[in-house]
Short mmCIF file of C-alpha atoms (C1' of nucleotides) in Angstrom, two decimals:
data_model
loop_
_atom_site.label_atom_id
_atom_site.label_comp_id
_atom_site.label_asym_id
_atom_site.label_seq_id
_atom_site.Cartn_x
_atom_site.Cartn_y
_atom_site.Cartn_z
CA MET A 43 136.35 -145.33 -66.75
CA ILE A 44 134.96 -142.20 -68.33
CA ARG A 45 132.22 -142.68 -70.89
CA TYR A 46 129.91 -140.45 -72.87
CA SER A 47 126.69 -140.31 -70.92
CA GLY A 48 123.13 -140.43 -72.07
CA GLN A 49 123.82 -142.07 -75.40
CA SER A 50 122.61 -145.41 -76.64
CA ARG A 51 125.00 -148.06 -77.83
CA LEU A 52 124.37 -150.39 -80.71
CA LEU A 53 125.61 -153.58 -82.25
CA ILE A 54 127.97 -153.28 -85.19
CA ALA A 55 127.89 -156.00 -87.80
CA ILE A 56 130.17 -156.55 -90.77
CA ASP A 57 128.79 -158.13 -93.92
CA CYS A 58 130.91 -159.29 -96.82
CA ILE A 59 129.82 -159.30 -100.44
CA ILE A 60 132.19 -161.84 -101.94
CA PHE A 61 132.55 -161.89 -105.72
CA GLY A 62 134.11 -164.68 -107.71
CA PHE A 63 134.56 -165.58 -111.37
CA ASP A 64 134.70 -169.15 -112.64
CA GLY A 65 135.77 -168.37 -116.20
CA HIS A 66 132.23 -167.98 -117.46
CA ASP A 67 130.09 -166.30 -114.87
CA ILE A 68 130.32 -163.88 -112.02
CA LYS A 69 129.31 -165.44 -108.75
CA LEU A 70 128.57 -164.49 -105.20
CA LEU A 71 129.35 -166.52 -102.12
CA LEU A 72 126.40 -166.87 -99.75
CA ILE A 73 125.79 -168.82 -96.57
CA GLN A 74 122.78 -170.27 -94.91
CA ARG A 75 122.08 -168.28 -91.82
CA GLY A 76 122.58 -170.23 -88.63
CA LEU A 77 120.91 -167.81 -86.24
CA ARG A 78 117.28 -167.15 -85.65
CA PRO A 79 115.37 -165.37 -87.04
CA GLU A 80 115.42 -166.22 -90.73
CA LYS A 81 117.46 -169.31 -89.88
CA GLY A 82 118.09 -171.34 -93.01
CA LYS A 83 117.61 -168.43 -95.38
CA TRP A 84 120.46 -167.25 -97.58
CA SER A 85 122.58 -164.44 -96.34
CA LEU A 86 125.86 -162.65 -96.86
CA MET A 87 128.71 -163.83 -94.69
CA GLY A 88 128.81 -161.60 -91.66
CA GLY A 89 129.58 -161.24 -88.01
CA PHE A 90 129.73 -158.79 -85.18
CA LEU A 91 132.54 -156.36 -84.62
CA GLU A 92 134.66 -157.40 -81.67
CA PRO A 93 135.78 -155.00 -78.96
CA ALA A 94 139.42 -154.60 -79.96
CA GLU A 95 139.40 -154.81 -83.73
CA SER A 96 139.05 -152.19 -86.43
CA LEU A 97 136.36 -152.44 -89.08
CA ASP A 98 138.87 -153.54 -91.70
CA ASP A 99 140.29 -156.16 -89.39
CA ALA A 100 136.85 -157.49 -88.65
CA ALA A 101 136.08 -157.78 -92.34
CA SER A 102 139.32 -159.67 -92.94
CA ARG A 103 138.65 -161.96 -90.04
CA ILE A 104 135.15 -162.77 -91.23
CA LEU A 105 136.31 -163.35 -94.78
CA LYS A 106 139.04 -165.65 -93.59
CA LYS A 107 136.71 -167.57 -91.32
CA LEU A 108 134.56 -168.47 -94.27
CA THR A 109 137.03 -168.89 -97.09
CA GLY A 110 140.33 -169.46 -95.37
CA LEU A 111 141.76 -166.78 -97.63
CA GLU A 112 143.98 -163.90 -96.66
CA GLY A 113 145.34 -161.00 -98.64
CA VAL A 114 142.37 -160.77 -100.96
CA TYR A 115 140.98 -157.52 -102.27
CA LEU A 116 138.64 -156.10 -99.66
CA GLU A 117 137.12 -152.65 -99.58
CA GLN A 118 134.56 -150.92 -97.44
CA LEU A 119 131.39 -150.33 -99.38
CA HIS A 120 128.89 -148.52 -97.17
CA ALA A 121 127.40 -148.42 -93.71
CA PHE A 122 123.77 -149.44 -93.45
CA GLY A 123 121.80 -148.16 -90.51
CA ASP A 124 118.10 -148.26 -91.07
CA PRO A 125 116.56 -148.63 -87.61
CA LEU A 126 114.50 -151.60 -88.68
CA ARG A 127 116.96 -153.40 -90.87
CA ASP A 128 117.48 -156.19 -88.34
CA PRO A 129 114.21 -157.19 -86.67
CA VAL A 130 115.88 -158.67 -83.60
CA GLU A 131 117.72 -155.63 -82.40
CA ARG A 132 118.98 -152.47 -83.95
CA THR A 133 122.28 -153.17 -85.69
CA ILE A 134 124.51 -151.02 -87.87
CA SER A 135 126.09 -153.03 -90.62
CA VAL A 136 129.26 -151.97 -92.38
CA ALA A 137 129.37 -153.80 -95.69
CA TYR A 138 132.60 -154.77 -97.41
CA PHE A 139 133.06 -156.23 -100.83
CA ALA A 140 135.71 -158.76 -101.66
CA LEU A 141 137.11 -160.00 -104.96
CA VAL A 142 138.50 -163.50 -104.78
CA ASP A 143 140.09 -165.85 -107.23
CA ILE A 144 137.51 -168.59 -107.07
CA HIS A 145 140.12 -171.23 -107.79
CA ARG A 146 141.96 -170.48 -104.58
CA TYR A 147 138.79 -171.44 -102.77
CA GLU A 148 137.55 -175.00 -103.19
CA LYS A 149 137.23 -176.09 -99.59
CA GLN A 150 134.64 -176.51 -96.91
CA LEU A 151 131.77 -175.47 -99.16
CA SER A 152 128.49 -176.45 -97.57
CA THR A 153 130.21 -177.69 -94.45
CA GLU A 154 130.51 -175.39 -91.49
CA TYR A 155 128.64 -172.43 -92.92
CA HIS A 156 126.69 -174.14 -95.67
CA ALA A 157 128.28 -171.76 -98.12
CA GLU A 158 127.52 -171.85 -101.81
CA TRP A 159 128.42 -169.91 -104.91
CA PHE A 160 125.43 -168.43 -106.72
CA LEU A 161 125.29 -166.87 -110.12
CA LEU A 162 125.15 -163.14 -109.59
CA LYS A 163 122.26 -163.00 -112.01
CA GLU A 164 120.25 -165.66 -110.22
CA LEU A 165 120.50 -164.89 -106.55
CA PRO A 166 118.02 -166.30 -104.07
CA GLU A 167 116.07 -164.09 -101.75
CA LEU A 168 118.34 -162.75 -99.03
CA ILE A 169 117.68 -161.78 -95.43
CA PHE A 170 117.29 -158.24 -94.15
CA ASP A 171 118.71 -155.59 -96.50
CA HIS A 172 121.34 -157.85 -98.00
CA THR A 173 119.84 -157.60 -101.47
CA THR A 174 120.29 -153.85 -101.31
CA MET A 175 123.88 -154.35 -100.26
CA VAL A 176 124.56 -156.66 -103.16
CA ARG A 177 122.98 -154.25 -105.60
CA MET A 178 125.16 -151.44 -104.33
CA ALA A 179 128.27 -153.61 -104.44
CA ARG A 180 127.53 -154.61 -107.99
CA ARG A 181 127.11 -151.00 -108.99
CA GLU A 182 130.32 -150.02 -107.27
CA LEU A 183 132.18 -152.82 -108.97
CA ARG A 184 130.99 -151.63 -112.37
CA TYR A 185 131.97 -148.13 -111.51
CA LYS A 186 135.42 -148.94 -110.26
CA ALA A 187 136.18 -151.47 -112.94
CA ALA A 188 135.56 -148.88 -115.61
CA LEU A 189 138.31 -146.72 -114.21
CA HIS A 190 140.68 -149.02 -112.41
CA PRO A 191 142.26 -152.36 -113.27
CA ILE A 192 140.46 -153.99 -110.42
CA LEU A 193 138.98 -157.06 -112.06
CA PHE A 194 142.33 -158.80 -112.22
CA GLU A 195 141.67 -159.62 -108.59
CA LEU A 196 139.05 -162.09 -109.73
CA LEU A 197 141.36 -163.99 -112.04
CA PRO A 198 144.05 -166.55 -111.34
CA GLN A 199 147.66 -165.42 -111.55
CA ARG A 200 147.85 -166.69 -115.10
CA PHE A 201 145.03 -165.81 -117.44
CA THR A 202 144.34 -165.08 -121.09
CA ILE A 203 142.95 -161.94 -122.66
CA PRO A 204 139.79 -163.72 -123.83
CA GLN A 205 139.18 -164.82 -120.24
CA LEU A 206 139.58 -161.26 -119.08
CA GLN A 207 137.19 -160.13 -121.76
CA ILE A 208 134.55 -162.63 -120.72
CA LEU A 209 134.87 -161.27 -117.20
CA TYR A 210 134.41 -157.67 -118.33
CA GLU A 211 131.53 -158.66 -120.52
CA GLY A 212 129.91 -160.35 -117.57
CA ILE A 213 130.33 -157.34 -115.35
CA TYR A 214 128.81 -154.98 -117.90
CA ASP A 215 126.39 -157.50 -119.36
CA THR A 216 127.39 -156.75 -122.91
CA THR A 217 129.90 -157.81 -125.53
CA PHE A 218 133.03 -156.09 -126.76
CA ASP A 219 135.02 -156.28 -129.94
CA ASN A 220 137.71 -158.78 -129.02
CA ARG A 221 140.31 -157.23 -131.31
CA ASN A 222 140.04 -153.80 -129.82
CA PHE A 223 139.71 -155.17 -126.34
CA SER A 224 143.00 -157.01 -126.37
CA ARG A 225 144.82 -154.04 -127.82
CA LYS A 226 143.36 -151.69 -125.26
CA VAL A 227 144.24 -153.96 -122.37
CA LEU A 228 147.75 -154.54 -123.62
CA SER A 229 148.30 -150.84 -124.20
CA THR A 230 148.11 -150.30 -120.45
CA GLY A 231 151.43 -152.09 -120.16
CA LEU A 232 150.18 -153.92 -117.10
CA LEU A 233 150.42 -157.40 -118.55
CA ILE A 234 153.43 -159.64 -119.00
CA LYS A 235 153.14 -162.16 -121.79
CA GLN A 236 153.96 -165.75 -120.92
CA LYS A 237 155.37 -168.40 -123.21
CA GLU A 238 152.55 -170.91 -122.85
CA LYS A 239 149.16 -170.81 -124.45
CA ASP A 240 145.81 -171.89 -123.15
CA LYS A 241 144.45 -174.32 -125.70
CA ALA A 242 141.38 -175.36 -123.78
CA ASN A 243 139.12 -172.86 -125.43
CA SER A 244 140.38 -172.63 -128.97
CA LYS A 245 142.49 -174.42 -131.49
CA LYS A 246 144.92 -171.62 -132.00
CA GLY A 247 145.28 -171.07 -128.29
CA ALA A 248 145.52 -167.79 -126.41
CA PHE A 249 148.69 -166.68 -124.71
CA TYR A 250 148.72 -166.55 -120.97
CA TYR A 251 149.54 -163.29 -119.25
CA LYS A 252 150.50 -162.31 -115.75
CA LEU A 253 149.87 -159.03 -114.06
CA ASP A 254 152.85 -156.75 -113.58
CA LYS A 255 152.24 -156.19 -109.88
CA ARG A 256 154.55 -153.22 -109.63
CA LYS A 257 152.89 -151.32 -112.42
CA TYR A 258 149.51 -152.47 -111.24
CA LYS A 259 149.98 -150.89 -107.86
CA ALA A 260 151.50 -147.76 -109.33
CA ASN A 261 148.72 -147.28 -111.90
CA PHE A 262 145.73 -147.50 -109.68
CA GLN A 263 144.66 -143.92 -110.34
CA ALA A 264 142.04 -142.77 -112.75
CA PHE A 265 142.18 -141.15 -116.17
CA LEU A 266 139.08 -139.17 -116.61
CA ASN A 267 136.97 -136.65 -118.43
CA PHE A 268 135.53 -133.22 -117.71
CA ILE A 269 138.98 -132.01 -116.65
CA PRO A 270 141.72 -131.23 -119.17
CA ASN A 271 144.69 -133.16 -117.81
CA PRO A 272 143.23 -135.56 -115.29
CA ASP A 273 146.18 -137.91 -115.24
CA LYS A 274 148.41 -135.27 -113.82
CA LEU A 275 145.85 -134.00 -111.37
CA LEU A 276 144.35 -136.88 -109.45
CA LEU A 277 147.14 -137.62 -107.01
CA MET B 423 112.58 -158.48 -76.08
CA ILE B 424 114.93 -160.80 -77.91
CA ARG B 425 118.48 -159.56 -78.39
CA TYR B 426 121.68 -160.99 -79.76
CA SER B 427 123.59 -162.28 -76.76
CA GLY B 428 127.23 -162.07 -75.90
CA GLN B 429 128.05 -159.14 -78.17
CA SER B 430 129.30 -155.74 -77.22
CA ARG B 431 127.49 -152.58 -78.21
CA LEU B 432 129.15 -149.36 -79.22
CA LEU B 433 128.45 -145.69 -79.71
CA ILE B 434 127.81 -144.53 -83.25
CA ALA B 435 128.81 -141.01 -84.14
CA ILE B 436 128.15 -139.05 -87.31
CA ASP B 437 130.67 -136.47 -88.48
CA CYS B 438 130.06 -134.02 -91.29
CA ILE B 439 132.72 -132.65 -93.61
CA ILE B 440 131.08 -129.47 -94.87
CA PHE B 441 132.53 -127.84 -97.97
CA GLY B 442 131.79 -124.33 -99.13
CA PHE B 443 133.01 -121.96 -101.84
CA ASP B 444 133.08 -118.19 -101.46
CA GLY B 445 133.91 -117.31 -105.06
CA HIS B 446 137.64 -117.54 -104.55
CA ASP B 447 138.50 -120.33 -102.18
CA ILE B 448 137.22 -123.68 -101.03
CA LYS B 449 136.41 -123.73 -97.37
CA LEU B 450 135.50 -126.12 -94.64
CA LEU B 451 133.13 -125.46 -91.76
CA LEU B 452 134.55 -126.42 -88.39
CA ILE B 453 133.37 -126.04 -84.82
CA GLN B 454 135.08 -125.72 -81.51
CA ARG B 455 134.45 -128.87 -79.58
CA GLY B 456 132.31 -128.34 -76.52
CA LEU B 457 132.90 -131.70 -74.85
CA ARG B 458 135.87 -132.93 -72.95
CA PRO B 459 138.39 -134.17 -73.85
CA GLU B 460 139.97 -131.89 -76.41
CA LYS B 461 137.45 -129.23 -75.46
CA GLY B 462 138.15 -126.03 -77.35
CA LYS B 463 140.01 -127.73 -80.17
CA TRP B 464 138.68 -127.60 -83.71
CA SER B 465 136.55 -130.43 -84.90
CA LEU B 466 134.12 -131.50 -87.57
CA MET B 467 130.48 -131.00 -86.75
CA GLY B 468 129.21 -134.26 -85.32
CA GLY B 469 126.86 -135.98 -82.97
CA PHE B 470 125.65 -139.35 -81.83
CA LEU B 471 123.18 -141.49 -83.70
CA GLU B 472 119.84 -141.51 -81.98
CA PRO B 473 117.85 -144.67 -81.37
CA ALA B 474 115.17 -144.24 -84.01
CA GLU B 475 116.94 -142.52 -86.87
CA SER B 476 118.81 -143.82 -89.88
CA LEU B 477 122.39 -142.80 -90.58
CA ASP B 478 121.31 -140.48 -93.37
CA ASP B 479 118.69 -138.88 -91.17
CA ALA B 480 121.21 -138.34 -88.44
CA ALA B 481 123.60 -136.66 -90.83
CA SER B 482 120.84 -134.37 -92.09
CA ARG B 483 119.80 -133.53 -88.55
CA ILE B 484 123.32 -132.67 -87.51
CA LEU B 485 123.92 -130.59 -90.59
CA LYS B 486 120.71 -128.70 -90.02
CA LYS B 487 121.46 -128.14 -86.38
CA LEU B 488 124.65 -126.34 -87.29
CA THR B 489 123.77 -124.56 -90.50
CA GLY B 490 120.01 -124.38 -90.49
CA LEU B 491 120.12 -125.75 -94.02
CA GLU B 492 118.03 -128.52 -95.49
CA GLY B 493 118.13 -130.20 -98.86
CA VAL B 494 121.84 -129.76 -99.35
CA TYR B 495 124.03 -132.32 -101.02
CA LEU B 496 124.99 -134.92 -98.45
CA GLU B 497 126.65 -138.24 -99.07
CA GLN B 498 128.07 -140.97 -96.90
CA LEU B 499 131.84 -141.06 -97.15
CA HIS B 500 133.16 -143.85 -94.98
CA ALA B 501 132.85 -145.53 -91.61
CA PHE B 502 135.80 -145.10 -89.28
CA GLY B 503 136.25 -147.68 -86.58
CA ASP B 504 139.75 -147.74 -85.22
CA PRO B 505 139.42 -149.00 -81.64
CA LEU B 506 141.41 -146.08 -80.27
CA ARG B 507 140.09 -143.28 -82.43
CA ASP B 508 138.15 -141.72 -79.57
CA PRO B 509 140.12 -141.86 -76.32
CA VAL B 510 137.04 -141.60 -74.10
CA GLU B 511 135.20 -144.62 -75.28
CA ARG B 512 135.16 -146.73 -78.37
CA THR B 513 133.01 -145.03 -80.99
CA ILE B 514 132.35 -145.85 -84.62
CA SER B 515 132.04 -142.73 -86.71
CA VAL B 516 130.21 -142.64 -89.99
CA ALA B 517 131.47 -139.63 -91.90
CA TYR B 518 129.35 -137.70 -94.39
CA PHE B 519 130.40 -134.93 -96.69
CA ALA B 520 128.19 -132.01 -97.57
CA LEU B 521 128.39 -129.39 -100.30
CA VAL B 522 126.69 -126.14 -99.40
CA ASP B 523 126.20 -122.84 -101.11
CA ILE B 524 128.07 -120.69 -98.66
CA HIS B 525 125.82 -117.72 -99.38
CA ARG B 526 122.80 -119.52 -98.04
CA TYR B 527 124.60 -119.74 -94.76
CA GLU B 528 125.50 -116.48 -93.06
CA LYS B 529 123.94 -116.99 -89.65
CA GLN B 530 124.90 -117.97 -86.18
CA LEU B 531 128.58 -118.32 -87.00
CA SER B 532 130.60 -118.45 -83.82
CA THR B 533 127.49 -118.39 -81.66
CA GLU B 534 126.11 -121.65 -80.41
CA TYR B 535 128.75 -123.94 -81.86
CA HIS B 536 131.57 -121.48 -82.38
CA ALA B 537 131.59 -122.46 -86.02
CA GLU B 538 133.97 -120.95 -88.51
CA TRP B 539 134.87 -121.35 -92.16
CA PHE B 540 138.51 -122.27 -92.74
CA LEU B 541 140.41 -122.28 -95.97
CA LEU B 542 140.70 -125.91 -97.00
CA LYS B 543 144.38 -125.33 -97.58
CA GLU B 544 144.99 -123.89 -94.15
CA LEU B 545 143.14 -126.05 -91.71
CA PRO B 546 143.98 -126.06 -88.03
CA GLU B 547 144.84 -129.23 -86.21
CA LEU B 548 141.70 -131.32 -85.68
CA ILE B 549 140.70 -133.72 -82.96
CA PHE B 550 140.81 -137.51 -83.19
CA ASP B 551 140.99 -138.79 -86.77
CA HIS B 552 139.15 -135.84 -88.28
CA THR B 553 142.12 -134.82 -90.39
CA THR B 554 142.07 -138.25 -92.00
CA MET B 555 138.37 -137.84 -92.67
CA VAL B 556 138.90 -134.48 -94.32
CA ARG B 557 141.70 -135.84 -96.46
CA MET B 558 139.51 -138.68 -97.63
CA ALA B 559 136.60 -136.33 -98.31
CA ARG B 560 138.82 -134.04 -100.33
CA ARG B 561 140.06 -136.94 -102.37
CA GLU B 562 136.54 -138.19 -102.95
CA LEU B 563 135.41 -134.76 -104.02
CA ARG B 564 138.17 -134.56 -106.61
CA TYR B 565 137.32 -137.97 -107.81
CA LYS B 566 133.60 -137.41 -108.15
CA ALA B 567 133.92 -133.92 -109.57
CA ALA B 568 136.01 -135.25 -112.41
CA LEU B 569 133.18 -137.50 -113.49
CA HIS B 570 130.00 -135.90 -112.27
CA PRO B 571 128.63 -132.37 -112.34
CA ILE B 572 128.69 -132.26 -108.57
CA LEU B 573 130.42 -128.95 -107.93
CA PHE B 574 127.36 -126.96 -108.93
CA GLU B 575 126.15 -127.76 -105.44
CA LEU B 576 128.70 -125.33 -104.09
CA LEU B 577 127.55 -122.42 -106.24
CA PRO B 578 124.56 -120.12 -105.92
CA GLN B 579 121.62 -120.69 -108.23
CA ARG B 580 122.95 -118.07 -110.60
CA PHE B 581 126.64 -118.20 -111.48
CA THR B 582 129.03 -117.44 -114.30
CA ILE B 583 131.34 -119.78 -116.14
CA PRO B 584 134.45 -118.00 -114.86
CA GLN B 585 133.17 -118.53 -111.31
CA LEU B 586 132.69 -122.19 -112.02
CA GLN B 587 136.16 -122.37 -113.45
CA ILE B 588 137.71 -120.80 -110.37
CA LEU B 589 135.95 -123.43 -108.32
CA TYR B 590 137.28 -126.27 -110.44
CA GLU B 591 140.72 -124.78 -110.40
CA GLY B 592 140.57 -124.62 -106.64
CA ILE B 593 139.51 -128.23 -106.32
CA TYR B 594 142.29 -129.46 -108.55
CA ASP B 595 144.80 -126.84 -107.54
CA THR B 596 145.67 -125.96 -111.09
CA THR B 597 144.57 -123.66 -113.91
CA PHE B 598 142.60 -124.40 -117.03
CA ASP B 599 142.34 -122.72 -120.39
CA ASN B 600 139.27 -120.56 -119.92
CA ARG B 601 138.23 -120.74 -123.57
CA ASN B 602 138.15 -124.51 -123.65
CA PHE B 603 136.65 -124.73 -120.22
CA SER B 604 133.57 -122.71 -121.05
CA ARG B 605 132.99 -124.64 -124.23
CA LYS B 606 133.35 -127.97 -122.51
CA VAL B 607 130.98 -127.02 -119.74
CA LEU B 608 128.42 -125.62 -122.14
CA SER B 609 128.63 -128.69 -124.34
CA THR B 610 127.11 -130.75 -121.54
CA GLY B 611 123.85 -128.92 -122.15
CA LEU B 612 123.31 -128.64 -118.41
CA LEU B 613 123.38 -124.85 -118.26
CA ILE B 614 120.71 -122.34 -119.14
CA LYS B 615 121.98 -118.94 -120.16
CA GLN B 616 120.46 -115.93 -118.42
CA LYS B 617 119.99 -112.46 -119.82
CA GLU B 618 122.01 -110.61 -117.21
CA LYS B 619 125.74 -110.39 -116.90
CA ASP B 620 127.95 -110.25 -113.89
CA LYS B 621 130.07 -107.15 -114.29
CA ALA B 622 131.74 -107.29 -110.92
CA ASN B 623 134.81 -109.07 -112.17
CA SER B 624 135.36 -107.71 -115.63
CA LYS B 625 134.46 -104.86 -117.90
CA LYS B 626 132.86 -106.98 -120.55
CA GLY B 627 130.91 -108.96 -117.99
CA ALA B 628 130.20 -112.68 -117.94
CA PHE B 629 126.74 -114.09 -118.54
CA TYR B 630 124.97 -115.72 -115.66
CA TYR B 631 123.82 -119.30 -116.01
CA LYS B 632 121.45 -121.52 -114.12
CA LEU B 633 121.59 -125.25 -113.82
CA ASP B 634 119.01 -127.22 -115.77
CA LYS B 635 117.88 -129.30 -112.80
CA ARG B 636 116.07 -131.85 -114.89
CA LYS B 637 119.05 -132.62 -117.08
CA TYR B 638 121.31 -132.39 -114.08
CA LYS B 639 119.50 -135.16 -112.29
CA ALA B 640 119.23 -137.23 -115.44
CA ASN B 641 122.91 -136.89 -116.34
CA PHE B 642 124.47 -137.90 -113.11
CA GLN B 643 126.12 -140.97 -114.62
CA ALA B 644 129.69 -141.25 -115.70
CA PHE B 645 131.37 -141.12 -119.09
CA LEU B 646 134.51 -143.09 -118.80
CA ASN B 647 137.47 -144.86 -120.26
CA PHE B 648 138.69 -148.47 -120.38
CA ILE B 649 135.27 -149.63 -121.60
CA PRO B 650 134.13 -149.03 -125.20
CA ASN B 651 130.71 -147.44 -124.76
CA PRO B 652 130.59 -146.47 -121.12
CA ASP B 653 127.71 -144.05 -121.44
CA LYS B 654 125.35 -146.79 -122.40
CA LEU B 655 126.62 -149.20 -119.82
CA LEU B 656 126.75 -147.54 -116.43
CA LEU B 657 123.08 -147.50 -115.58
"C1'" DA C 1162 140.36 -178.66 -146.01
"C1'" DC C 1163 137.70 -176.38 -142.96
"C1'" DA C 1164 135.91 -174.19 -138.91
"C1'" DA C 1165 136.68 -171.39 -135.13
"C1'" DA C 1166 138.99 -168.58 -132.11
"C1'" DA C 1167 143.16 -165.37 -131.62
"C1'" DG C 1168 145.17 -161.62 -133.12
"C1'" DT C 1169 147.08 -157.71 -136.77
"C1'" DG C 1170 146.48 -153.77 -139.97
"C1'" DT C 1171 144.06 -149.99 -141.49
"C1'" DT C 1172 140.99 -146.35 -141.64
"C1'" DA C 1173 137.42 -142.92 -140.22
"C1'" DC C 1174 136.18 -140.00 -136.94
"C1'" DA C 1175 135.17 -137.89 -132.36
"C1'" DC C 1176 137.20 -135.39 -129.00
"C1'" DG C 1177 140.58 -132.78 -126.32
"C1'" DT C 1178 143.91 -129.25 -126.60
"C1'" DA C 1179 146.25 -125.18 -128.14
"C1'" DC C 1180 146.12 -120.82 -129.65
"C1'" DA C 1181 145.06 -116.72 -132.89
"C1'" DC C 1182 141.78 -113.69 -132.72
"C1'" DC C 1183 137.40 -111.02 -131.90
"C1'" DC C 1184 134.06 -108.79 -128.44
"C1'" DA C 1185 132.40 -105.63 -124.88
"C1'" DT C 1186 133.19 -102.17 -121.73
"C1'" DG C 1187 135.05 -99.10 -117.90
"C1'" DG C 1188 138.49 -96.05 -116.91
"C1'" DC D 800 141.55 -95.74 -127.07
"C1'" DC D 801 143.51 -99.13 -124.64
"C1'" DA D 802 143.70 -102.61 -121.04
"C1'" DT D 803 141.17 -106.43 -119.34
"C1'" DG D 804 138.62 -110.32 -118.98
"C1'" DG D 805 134.95 -112.96 -121.78
"C1'" DG D 806 134.28 -115.63 -125.50
"C1'" DT D 807 134.47 -117.72 -130.77
"C1'" DG D 808 136.86 -120.03 -134.70
"C1'" DT D 809 139.87 -123.19 -136.21
"C1'" DA D 810 143.64 -126.40 -136.73
"C1'" DC D 811 146.10 -130.23 -135.07
"C1'" DG D 812 146.91 -134.58 -132.83
"C1'" DT D 813 145.62 -138.51 -129.99
"C1'" DG D 814 142.69 -142.21 -128.88
"C1'" DT D 815 138.65 -145.07 -129.92
"C1'" DA D 816 135.67 -147.84 -132.72
"C1'" DA D 817 134.75 -150.46 -136.77
"C1'" DC D 818 135.94 -153.99 -139.61
"C1'" DA D 819 138.64 -156.56 -143.44
"C1'" DC D 820 141.88 -159.79 -143.11
"C1'" DT D 821 145.62 -163.11 -141.48
"C1'" DT D 822 147.28 -166.73 -138.24
"C1'" DT D 823 147.07 -171.12 -135.86
"C1'" DT D 824 145.66 -175.63 -135.13
"C1'" DG D 825 142.26 -179.58 -133.87
"C1'" DT D 826 139.11 -182.39 -136.14
#
DNA sequence: ACAAAAGTGTTACACGTACACCCATGG
DNA sequence: CCATGGGTGTACGTGTAACACTTTTGT
């Protein structure tokens, strides 16, 4: 077998920043590290890249191993390669962030991996550079969510506009005018109104909506500033 | 020395997508690959990660080795890890894209690395998955440039608004209304008007401008849609 | 009846776009 | 003195934000 000579080879890890939303707060799924060093400390779910799999495949595999979920939103965030980031041995980590509907995941919490949901605003200390990863993922999520209808990935199939608003308000740590918010969201044409109402949170009740998957996929582009007709330009 | 056991270790490459602008067209700097296989075919400038350097440092080193330039805009794009992307041996490539002022670089072209500027619209066939990398970089550049004043990195210190417009028009492959364009750009307050005019391209002459570096660095956030007061929200 | 959340109507205004028109200058 | 590209003034329309007000229903 021919190989490139004279070069060093390194471990490749994948780490997953897993976001969830319980209806009130944005949460992050963490595990208690099973390996030494830092055993017992909180960590992102991760693993090593295997010889025959792509980075995306590895991220999916690792996410599934922890949550049992498939087909969730998963996107490469950044590669982290500081020489000292892992004290055991030099390791490059490719971080992915995932958006999961927290309700689809109510299983082996605290069993095999000692996994637990933490409030994004009250995270424990994390191993290595995982805090940096989370900070970058959070920033990226804010960024993307401002331009793309990505946060629907965190909601159940059926949801109300007020629920969506609480989610957005959590992401941006602010409050919006509910009247304008619902109109703006509906004006995208991405939502399909259902017949039933959610009466858990108010007396009047808020209509449920579902995402129009076709339009959702088709409208994933941006609509921007600084350029006259951005809609027509960006792919 | 303790190491993680039972895991395979891989080569890490860095590849640089280097954009330039000559006043008319957007260009990409490519080299002729010196290694087998695919020796002689066109390729992005790249190299292997060395044991003691970070990914960013490696990208800077590789960029400097080819262009002699330091302090240019350089940003991680994506990690590519398809198991078969390099036929010699499995290699993870972390791609970076760079924006350089093409005028600062008029040196050893076609000497040590057989480097050459190609029109972005007329690239030759590239080795491995480099065409995919370029496509992603181009997309990212469009995306970022629509939100951030990033394209100034491609211009010399002193430039005119019409030059800037030609650059934007090249990126988005379209034309803009020059009257509105200049006003919009000036309204950002990022430009400082100079006393001299560039009379090379018109009889009246266009004033030169310089970038207000302080404001430039301060105003690197986005101003967006979908969210009521995005300016105040995104960091 | 009342409180509380959901949602509609209306208005003011900022901003993007279009375009008539003026400016400066070299040939 | 006119052709050419640079640039200003202005008018129009769309989209966003603000907020008064109506709807619905459990207690």
